[in-house]
PDB file of C-alpha atoms in Angstrom:
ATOM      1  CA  UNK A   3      -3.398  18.691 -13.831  1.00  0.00           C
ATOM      2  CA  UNK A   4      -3.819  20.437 -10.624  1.00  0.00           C
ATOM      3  CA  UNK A   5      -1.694  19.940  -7.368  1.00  0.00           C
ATOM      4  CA  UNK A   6      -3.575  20.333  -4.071  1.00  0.00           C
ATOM      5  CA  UNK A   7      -1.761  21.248  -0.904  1.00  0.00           C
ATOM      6  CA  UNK A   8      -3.403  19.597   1.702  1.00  0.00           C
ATOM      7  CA  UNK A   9      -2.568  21.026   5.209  1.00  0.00           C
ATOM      8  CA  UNK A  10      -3.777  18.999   8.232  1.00  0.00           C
ATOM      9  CA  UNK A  11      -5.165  20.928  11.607  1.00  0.00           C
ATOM     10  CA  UNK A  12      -3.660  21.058  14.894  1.00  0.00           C
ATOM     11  CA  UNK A  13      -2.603  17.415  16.313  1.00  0.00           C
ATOM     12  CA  UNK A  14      -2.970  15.972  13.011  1.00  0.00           C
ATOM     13  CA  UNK A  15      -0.788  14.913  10.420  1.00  0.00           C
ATOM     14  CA  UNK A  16      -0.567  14.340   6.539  1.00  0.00           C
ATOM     15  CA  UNK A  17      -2.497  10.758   6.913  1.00  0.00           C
ATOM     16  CA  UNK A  18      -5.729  12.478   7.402  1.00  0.00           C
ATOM     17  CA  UNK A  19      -6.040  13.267   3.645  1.00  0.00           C
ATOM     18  CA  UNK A  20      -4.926  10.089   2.394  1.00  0.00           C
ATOM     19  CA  UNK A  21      -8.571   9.009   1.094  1.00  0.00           C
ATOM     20  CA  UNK A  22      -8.608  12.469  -0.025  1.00  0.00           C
ATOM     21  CA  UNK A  23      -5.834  12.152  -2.025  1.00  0.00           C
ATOM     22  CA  UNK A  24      -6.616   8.861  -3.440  1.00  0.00           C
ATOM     23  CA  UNK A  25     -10.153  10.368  -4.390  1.00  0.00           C
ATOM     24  CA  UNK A  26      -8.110  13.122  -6.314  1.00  0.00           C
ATOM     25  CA  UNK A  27      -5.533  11.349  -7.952  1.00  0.00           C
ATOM     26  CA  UNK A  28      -8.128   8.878  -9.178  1.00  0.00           C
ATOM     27  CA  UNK A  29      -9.621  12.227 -11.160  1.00  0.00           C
ATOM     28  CA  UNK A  30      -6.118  12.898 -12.623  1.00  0.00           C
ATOM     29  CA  UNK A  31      -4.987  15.500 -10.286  1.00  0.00           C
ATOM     30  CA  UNK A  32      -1.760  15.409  -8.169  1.00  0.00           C
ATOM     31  CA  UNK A  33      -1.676  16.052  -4.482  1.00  0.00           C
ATOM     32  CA  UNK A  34       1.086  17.164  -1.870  1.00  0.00           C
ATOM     33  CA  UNK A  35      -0.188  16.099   2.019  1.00  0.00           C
ATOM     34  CA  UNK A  36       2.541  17.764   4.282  1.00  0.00           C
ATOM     35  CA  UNK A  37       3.221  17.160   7.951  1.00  0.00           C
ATOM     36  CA  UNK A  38       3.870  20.821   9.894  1.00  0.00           C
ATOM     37  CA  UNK A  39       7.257  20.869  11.818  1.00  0.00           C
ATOM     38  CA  UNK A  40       4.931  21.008  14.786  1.00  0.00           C
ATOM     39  CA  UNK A  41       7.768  18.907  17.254  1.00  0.00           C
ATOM     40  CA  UNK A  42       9.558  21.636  16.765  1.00  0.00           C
ATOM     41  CA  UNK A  43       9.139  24.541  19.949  1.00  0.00           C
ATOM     42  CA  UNK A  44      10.992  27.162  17.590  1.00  0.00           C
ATOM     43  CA  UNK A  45       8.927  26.853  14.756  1.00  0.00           C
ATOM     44  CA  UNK A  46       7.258  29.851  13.808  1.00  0.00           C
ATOM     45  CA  UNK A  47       3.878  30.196  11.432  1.00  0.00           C
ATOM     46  CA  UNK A  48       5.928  31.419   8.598  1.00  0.00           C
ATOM     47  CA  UNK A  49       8.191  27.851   9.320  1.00  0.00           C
ATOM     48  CA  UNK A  50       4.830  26.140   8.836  1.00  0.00           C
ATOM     49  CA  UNK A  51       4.390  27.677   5.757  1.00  0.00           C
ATOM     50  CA  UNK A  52       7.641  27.409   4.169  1.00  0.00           C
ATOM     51  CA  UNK A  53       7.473  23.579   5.090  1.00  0.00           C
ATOM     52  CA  UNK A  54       3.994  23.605   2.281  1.00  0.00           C
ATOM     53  CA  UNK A  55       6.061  26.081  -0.105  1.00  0.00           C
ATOM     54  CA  UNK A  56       9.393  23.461  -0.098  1.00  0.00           C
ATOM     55  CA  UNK A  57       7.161  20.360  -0.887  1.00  0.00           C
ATOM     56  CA  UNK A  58       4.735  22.145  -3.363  1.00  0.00           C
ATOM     57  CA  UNK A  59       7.714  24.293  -5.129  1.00  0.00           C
ATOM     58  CA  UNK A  60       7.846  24.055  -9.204  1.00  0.00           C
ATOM     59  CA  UNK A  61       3.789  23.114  -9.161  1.00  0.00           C
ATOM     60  CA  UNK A  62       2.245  25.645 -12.191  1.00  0.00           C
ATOM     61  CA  UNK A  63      -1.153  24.834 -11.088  1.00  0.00           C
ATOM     62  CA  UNK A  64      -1.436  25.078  -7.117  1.00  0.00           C
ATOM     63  CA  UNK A  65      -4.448  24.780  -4.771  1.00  0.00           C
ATOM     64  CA  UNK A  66      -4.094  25.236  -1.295  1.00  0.00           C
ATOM     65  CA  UNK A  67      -6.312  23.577   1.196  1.00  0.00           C
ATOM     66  CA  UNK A  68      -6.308  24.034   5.030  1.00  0.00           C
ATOM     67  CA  UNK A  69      -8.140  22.193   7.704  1.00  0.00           C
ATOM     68  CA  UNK A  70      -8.858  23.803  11.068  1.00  0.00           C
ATOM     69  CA  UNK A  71      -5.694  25.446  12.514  1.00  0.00           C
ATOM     70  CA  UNK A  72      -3.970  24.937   9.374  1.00  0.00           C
ATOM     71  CA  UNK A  73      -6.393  27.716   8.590  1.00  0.00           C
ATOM     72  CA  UNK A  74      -3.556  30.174  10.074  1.00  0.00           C
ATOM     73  CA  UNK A  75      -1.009  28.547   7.484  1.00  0.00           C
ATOM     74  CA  UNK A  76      -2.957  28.265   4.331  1.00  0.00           C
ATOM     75  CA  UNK A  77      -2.726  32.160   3.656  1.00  0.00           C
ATOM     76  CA  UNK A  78       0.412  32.496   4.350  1.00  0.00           C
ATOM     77  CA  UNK A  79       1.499  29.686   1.747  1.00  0.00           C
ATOM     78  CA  UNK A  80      -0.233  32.068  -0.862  1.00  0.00           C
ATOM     79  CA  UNK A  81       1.449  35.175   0.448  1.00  0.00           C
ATOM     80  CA  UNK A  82       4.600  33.149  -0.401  1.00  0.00           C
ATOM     81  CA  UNK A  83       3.355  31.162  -3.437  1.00  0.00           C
ATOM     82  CA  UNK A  84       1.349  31.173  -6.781  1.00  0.00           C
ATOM     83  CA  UNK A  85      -1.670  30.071  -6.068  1.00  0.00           C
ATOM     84  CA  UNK A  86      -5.375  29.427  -7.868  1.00  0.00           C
ATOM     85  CA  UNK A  87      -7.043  29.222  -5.010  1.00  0.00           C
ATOM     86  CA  UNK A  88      -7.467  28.465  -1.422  1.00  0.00           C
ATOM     87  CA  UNK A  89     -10.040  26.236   0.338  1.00  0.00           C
ATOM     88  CA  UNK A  90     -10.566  27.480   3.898  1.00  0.00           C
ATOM     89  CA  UNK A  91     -11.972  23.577   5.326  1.00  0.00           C
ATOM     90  CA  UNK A  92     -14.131  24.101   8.349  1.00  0.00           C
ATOM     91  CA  UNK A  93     -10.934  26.247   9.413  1.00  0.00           C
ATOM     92  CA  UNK A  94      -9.703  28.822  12.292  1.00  0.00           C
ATOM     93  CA  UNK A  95      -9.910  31.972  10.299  1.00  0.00           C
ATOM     94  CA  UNK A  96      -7.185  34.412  11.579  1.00  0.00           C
ATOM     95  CA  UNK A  97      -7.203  38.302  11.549  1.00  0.00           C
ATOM     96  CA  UNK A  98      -4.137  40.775  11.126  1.00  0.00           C
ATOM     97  CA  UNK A  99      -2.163  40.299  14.350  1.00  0.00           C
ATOM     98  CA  UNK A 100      -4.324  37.608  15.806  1.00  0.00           C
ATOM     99  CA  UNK A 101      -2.246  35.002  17.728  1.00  0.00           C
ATOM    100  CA  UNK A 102      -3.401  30.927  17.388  1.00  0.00           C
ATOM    101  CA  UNK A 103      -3.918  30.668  20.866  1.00  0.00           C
ATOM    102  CA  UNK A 104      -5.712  34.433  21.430  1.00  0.00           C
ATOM    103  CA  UNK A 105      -8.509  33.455  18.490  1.00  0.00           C
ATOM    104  CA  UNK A 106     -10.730  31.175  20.460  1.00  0.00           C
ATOM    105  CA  UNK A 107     -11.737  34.122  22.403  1.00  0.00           C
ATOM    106  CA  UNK A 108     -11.516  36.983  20.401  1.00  0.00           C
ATOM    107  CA  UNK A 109     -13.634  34.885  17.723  1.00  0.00           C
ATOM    108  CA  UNK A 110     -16.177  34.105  20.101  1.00  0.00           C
ATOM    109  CA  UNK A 111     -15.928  30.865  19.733  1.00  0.00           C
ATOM    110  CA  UNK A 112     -18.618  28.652  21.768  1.00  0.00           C
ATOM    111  CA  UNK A 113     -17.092  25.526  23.241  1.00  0.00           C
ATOM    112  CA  UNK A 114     -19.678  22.513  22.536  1.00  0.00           C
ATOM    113  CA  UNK A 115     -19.034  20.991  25.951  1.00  0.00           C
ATOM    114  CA  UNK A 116     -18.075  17.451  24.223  1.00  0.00           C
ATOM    115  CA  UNK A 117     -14.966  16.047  25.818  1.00  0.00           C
ATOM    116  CA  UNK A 118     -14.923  12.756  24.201  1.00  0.00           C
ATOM    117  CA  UNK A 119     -12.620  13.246  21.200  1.00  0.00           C
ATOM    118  CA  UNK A 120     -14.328  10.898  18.334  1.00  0.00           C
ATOM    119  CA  UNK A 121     -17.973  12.402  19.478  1.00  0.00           C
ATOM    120  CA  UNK A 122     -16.290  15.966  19.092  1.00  0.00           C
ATOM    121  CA  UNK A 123     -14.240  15.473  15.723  1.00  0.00           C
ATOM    122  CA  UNK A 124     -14.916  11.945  14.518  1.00  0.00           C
ATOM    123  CA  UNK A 125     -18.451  10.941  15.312  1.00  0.00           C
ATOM    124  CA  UNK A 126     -18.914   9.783  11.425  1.00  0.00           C
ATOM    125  CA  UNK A 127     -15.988   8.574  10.674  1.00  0.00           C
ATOM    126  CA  UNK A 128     -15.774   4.429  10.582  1.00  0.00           C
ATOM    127  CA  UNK A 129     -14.633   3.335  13.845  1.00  0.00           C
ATOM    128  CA  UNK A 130     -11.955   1.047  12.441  1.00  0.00           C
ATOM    129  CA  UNK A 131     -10.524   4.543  10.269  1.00  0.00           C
ATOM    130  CA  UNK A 132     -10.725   6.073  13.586  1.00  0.00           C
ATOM    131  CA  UNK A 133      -8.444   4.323  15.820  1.00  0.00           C
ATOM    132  CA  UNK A 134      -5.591   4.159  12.823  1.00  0.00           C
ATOM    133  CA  UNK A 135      -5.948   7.761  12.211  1.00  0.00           C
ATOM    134  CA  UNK A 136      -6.007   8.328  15.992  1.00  0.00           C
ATOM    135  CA  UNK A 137      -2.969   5.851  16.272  1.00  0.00           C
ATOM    136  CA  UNK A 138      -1.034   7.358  13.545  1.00  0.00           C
ATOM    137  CA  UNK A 139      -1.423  11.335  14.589  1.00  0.00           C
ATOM    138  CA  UNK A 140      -0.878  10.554  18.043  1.00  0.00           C
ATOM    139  CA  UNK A 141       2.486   9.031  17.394  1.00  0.00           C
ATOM    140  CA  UNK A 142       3.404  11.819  14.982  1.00  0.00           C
ATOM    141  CA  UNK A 143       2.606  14.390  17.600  1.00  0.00           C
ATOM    142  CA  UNK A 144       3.807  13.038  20.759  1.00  0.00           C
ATOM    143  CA  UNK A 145       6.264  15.372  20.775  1.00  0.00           C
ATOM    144  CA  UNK A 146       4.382  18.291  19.564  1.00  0.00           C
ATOM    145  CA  UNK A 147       5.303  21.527  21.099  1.00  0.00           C
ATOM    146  CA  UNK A 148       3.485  24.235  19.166  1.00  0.00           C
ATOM    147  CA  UNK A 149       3.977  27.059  21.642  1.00  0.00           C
ATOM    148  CA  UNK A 150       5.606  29.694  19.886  1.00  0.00           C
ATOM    149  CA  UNK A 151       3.927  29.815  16.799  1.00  0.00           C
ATOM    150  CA  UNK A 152       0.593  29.234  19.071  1.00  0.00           C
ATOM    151  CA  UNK A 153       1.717  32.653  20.734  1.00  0.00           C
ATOM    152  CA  UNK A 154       2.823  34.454  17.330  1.00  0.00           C
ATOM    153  CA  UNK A 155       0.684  37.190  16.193  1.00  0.00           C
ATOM    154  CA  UNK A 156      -0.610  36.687  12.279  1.00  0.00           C
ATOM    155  CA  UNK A 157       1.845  38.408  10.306  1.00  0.00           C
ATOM    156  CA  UNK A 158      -0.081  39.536   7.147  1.00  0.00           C
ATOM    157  CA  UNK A 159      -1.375  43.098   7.363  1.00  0.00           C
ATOM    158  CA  UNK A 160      -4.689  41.752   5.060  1.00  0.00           C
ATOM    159  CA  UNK A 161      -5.850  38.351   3.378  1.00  0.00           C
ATOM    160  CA  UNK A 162      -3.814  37.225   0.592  1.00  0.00           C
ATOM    161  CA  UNK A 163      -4.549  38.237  -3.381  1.00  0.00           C
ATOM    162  CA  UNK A 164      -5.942  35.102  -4.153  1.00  0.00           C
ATOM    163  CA  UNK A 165      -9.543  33.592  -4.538  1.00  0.00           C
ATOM    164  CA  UNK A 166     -10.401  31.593  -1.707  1.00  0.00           C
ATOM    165  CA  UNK A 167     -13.838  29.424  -0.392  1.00  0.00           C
ATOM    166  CA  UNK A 168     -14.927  28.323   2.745  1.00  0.00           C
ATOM    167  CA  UNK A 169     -16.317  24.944   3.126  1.00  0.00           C
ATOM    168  CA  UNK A 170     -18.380  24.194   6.207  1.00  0.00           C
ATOM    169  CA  UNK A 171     -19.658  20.578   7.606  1.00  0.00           C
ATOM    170  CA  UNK A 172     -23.052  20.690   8.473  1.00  0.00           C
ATOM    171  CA  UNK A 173     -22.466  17.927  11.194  1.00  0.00           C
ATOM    172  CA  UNK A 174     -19.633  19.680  12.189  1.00  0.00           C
ATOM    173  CA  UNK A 175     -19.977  19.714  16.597  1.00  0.00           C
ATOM    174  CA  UNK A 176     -16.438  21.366  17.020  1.00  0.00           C
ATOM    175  CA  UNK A 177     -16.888  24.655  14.294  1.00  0.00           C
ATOM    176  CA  UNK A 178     -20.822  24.264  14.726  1.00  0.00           C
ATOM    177  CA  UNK A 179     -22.335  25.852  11.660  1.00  0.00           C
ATOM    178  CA  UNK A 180     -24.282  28.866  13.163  1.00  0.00           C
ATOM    179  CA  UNK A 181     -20.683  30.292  14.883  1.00  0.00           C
ATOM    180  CA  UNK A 182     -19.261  29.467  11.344  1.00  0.00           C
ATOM    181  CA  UNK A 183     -21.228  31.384   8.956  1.00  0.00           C
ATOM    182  CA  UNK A 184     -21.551  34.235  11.254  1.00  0.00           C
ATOM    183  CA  UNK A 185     -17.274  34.323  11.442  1.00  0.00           C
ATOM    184  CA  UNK A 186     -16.749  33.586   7.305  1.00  0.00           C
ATOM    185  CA  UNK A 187     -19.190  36.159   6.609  1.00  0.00           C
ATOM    186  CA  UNK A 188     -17.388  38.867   9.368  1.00  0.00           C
ATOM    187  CA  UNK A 189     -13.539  37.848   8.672  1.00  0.00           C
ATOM    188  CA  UNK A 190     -13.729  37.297   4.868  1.00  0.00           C
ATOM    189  CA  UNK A 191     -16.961  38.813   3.381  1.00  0.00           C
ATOM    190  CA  UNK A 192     -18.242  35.703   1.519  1.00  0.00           C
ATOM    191  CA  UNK A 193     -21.083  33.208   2.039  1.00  0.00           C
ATOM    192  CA  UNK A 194     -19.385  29.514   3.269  1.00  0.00           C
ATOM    193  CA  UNK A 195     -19.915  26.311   0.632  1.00  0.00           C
ATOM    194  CA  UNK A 196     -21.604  23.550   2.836  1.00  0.00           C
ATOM    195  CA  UNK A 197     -21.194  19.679   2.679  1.00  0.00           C
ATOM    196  CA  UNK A 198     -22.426  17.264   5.216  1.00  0.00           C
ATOM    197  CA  UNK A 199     -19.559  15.752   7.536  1.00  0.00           C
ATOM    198  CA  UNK A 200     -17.632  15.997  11.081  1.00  0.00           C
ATOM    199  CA  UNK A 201     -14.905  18.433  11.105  1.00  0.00           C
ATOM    200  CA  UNK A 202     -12.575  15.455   9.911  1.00  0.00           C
ATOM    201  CA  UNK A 203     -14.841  15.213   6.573  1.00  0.00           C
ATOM    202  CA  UNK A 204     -11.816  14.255   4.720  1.00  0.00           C
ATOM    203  CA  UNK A 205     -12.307  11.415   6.338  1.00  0.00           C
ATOM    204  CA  UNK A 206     -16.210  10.668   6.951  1.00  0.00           C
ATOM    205  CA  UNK A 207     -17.165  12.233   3.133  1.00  0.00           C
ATOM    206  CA  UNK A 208     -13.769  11.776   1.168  1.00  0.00           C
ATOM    207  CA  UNK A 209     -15.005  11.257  -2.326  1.00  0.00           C
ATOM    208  CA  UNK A 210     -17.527  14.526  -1.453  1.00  0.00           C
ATOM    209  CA  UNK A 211     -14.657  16.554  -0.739  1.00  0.00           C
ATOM    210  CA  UNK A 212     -13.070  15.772  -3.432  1.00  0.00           C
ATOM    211  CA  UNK A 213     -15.756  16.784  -5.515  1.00  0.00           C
ATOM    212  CA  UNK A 214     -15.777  20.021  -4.313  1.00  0.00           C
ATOM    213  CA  UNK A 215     -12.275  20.354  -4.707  1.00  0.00           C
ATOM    214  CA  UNK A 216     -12.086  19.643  -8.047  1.00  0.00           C
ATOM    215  CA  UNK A 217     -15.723  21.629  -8.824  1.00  0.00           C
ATOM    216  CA  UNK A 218     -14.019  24.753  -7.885  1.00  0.00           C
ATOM    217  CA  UNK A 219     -11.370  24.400 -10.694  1.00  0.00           C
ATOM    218  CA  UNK A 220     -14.208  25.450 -13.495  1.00  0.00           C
TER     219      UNK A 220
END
């Protein structure tokens, strides 16, 4: 049985995997969803981290999985933990000394334009999903104040020792593919995995996703 650490993006919350993890328990795997100490101003990226390592400590079999900004915690779990893998999902990808809030730029990331929050993140997701999610992450992060760790430089010198996969949405309009394959292919040297979705596929293609999660174990 394999545990998957499922780390949610910036302004989410451990909720947004919960169809996710249903999908993967239902194939006999375990999974850990954790909520960052994001309410907390002082928290730095290797706080966010230790918060996965806590939950997920004694798991033999770890995957680590991180969503969008997450994408600046996920290696640093594996720096700090055994893992089998990690599963870069439609994710910020972070170089050696690169602060959160400096990668937009230095990535060359192209803004879509989109201001309306479903049509930018959610646009397939089931409207009734939508609002609870929205509900739920907005009342988790009301007092979000991610600021420091925002401003933190990446600590790691190089990518952790551990294999690791991108997975891209192809419907994704806030990572659009194009700026995404051009970025995995710079930052880690590998060709991304594609799956249809939004960037909140976990929600939109859940069973899909959880496919692919558990295809990577063989």
């Amino acid at each position: 049985m394999t545990t998957f650490a499922l780390i949610h993006g910036g302004g989410g919350s451990a909720y947004d995997w919960h169809l996710v993890e249903a999908e993967l328990r239902a194939r006999g795997h375990d999974t850990v969803a954790i909520d960052l100490p994001v309410s907390d101003p002082e928290s730095t990226l290797w706080d966010y981290a230790d918060a996965v390592v806590k939950a997920t400590a004694n798991r033999e079999d770890l995957v680590v999985v991180a969503h969008s900004w997450g994408g600046f915690v996920g290696p640093l779990v594996c720096e700090r933990a055994r893992a089998r893998a990690l599963v870069m999902l439609t994710a910020m990808i972070p170089a050696p000394g690169e602060a959160p809030d400096d990668w937009w730029e230095r990535s060359g990331y192209p803004s879509s334009g989109i201001e309306d929050e479903i049509e930018l993140y959610m646009h397939d997701v089931p409207r009734d999903l939508t609002e609870a999610v929205l509900a739920h992450d907005r009342a988790v992060s009301k007092d979000m104040n991610m600021a420091r760790a925002g401003r933190e430089p990446w600590p790691l010198a190089a990518w952790p020792d551990v294999p690791t996969r991108y997975l891209l949405c192809r419907d994704d309009r806030f990572f659009p593919p194009g700026f995404v394959r051009g970025l995995v292919r710079e930052r880690l040297g590998i060709t991304p995995d594609e799956l249809p979705g939004s960037h909140m596929a976990m929600l939109s293609h859940p069973r899909e996703l959880a496919d692919y999660l558990v295809s990577i174990l063989t």
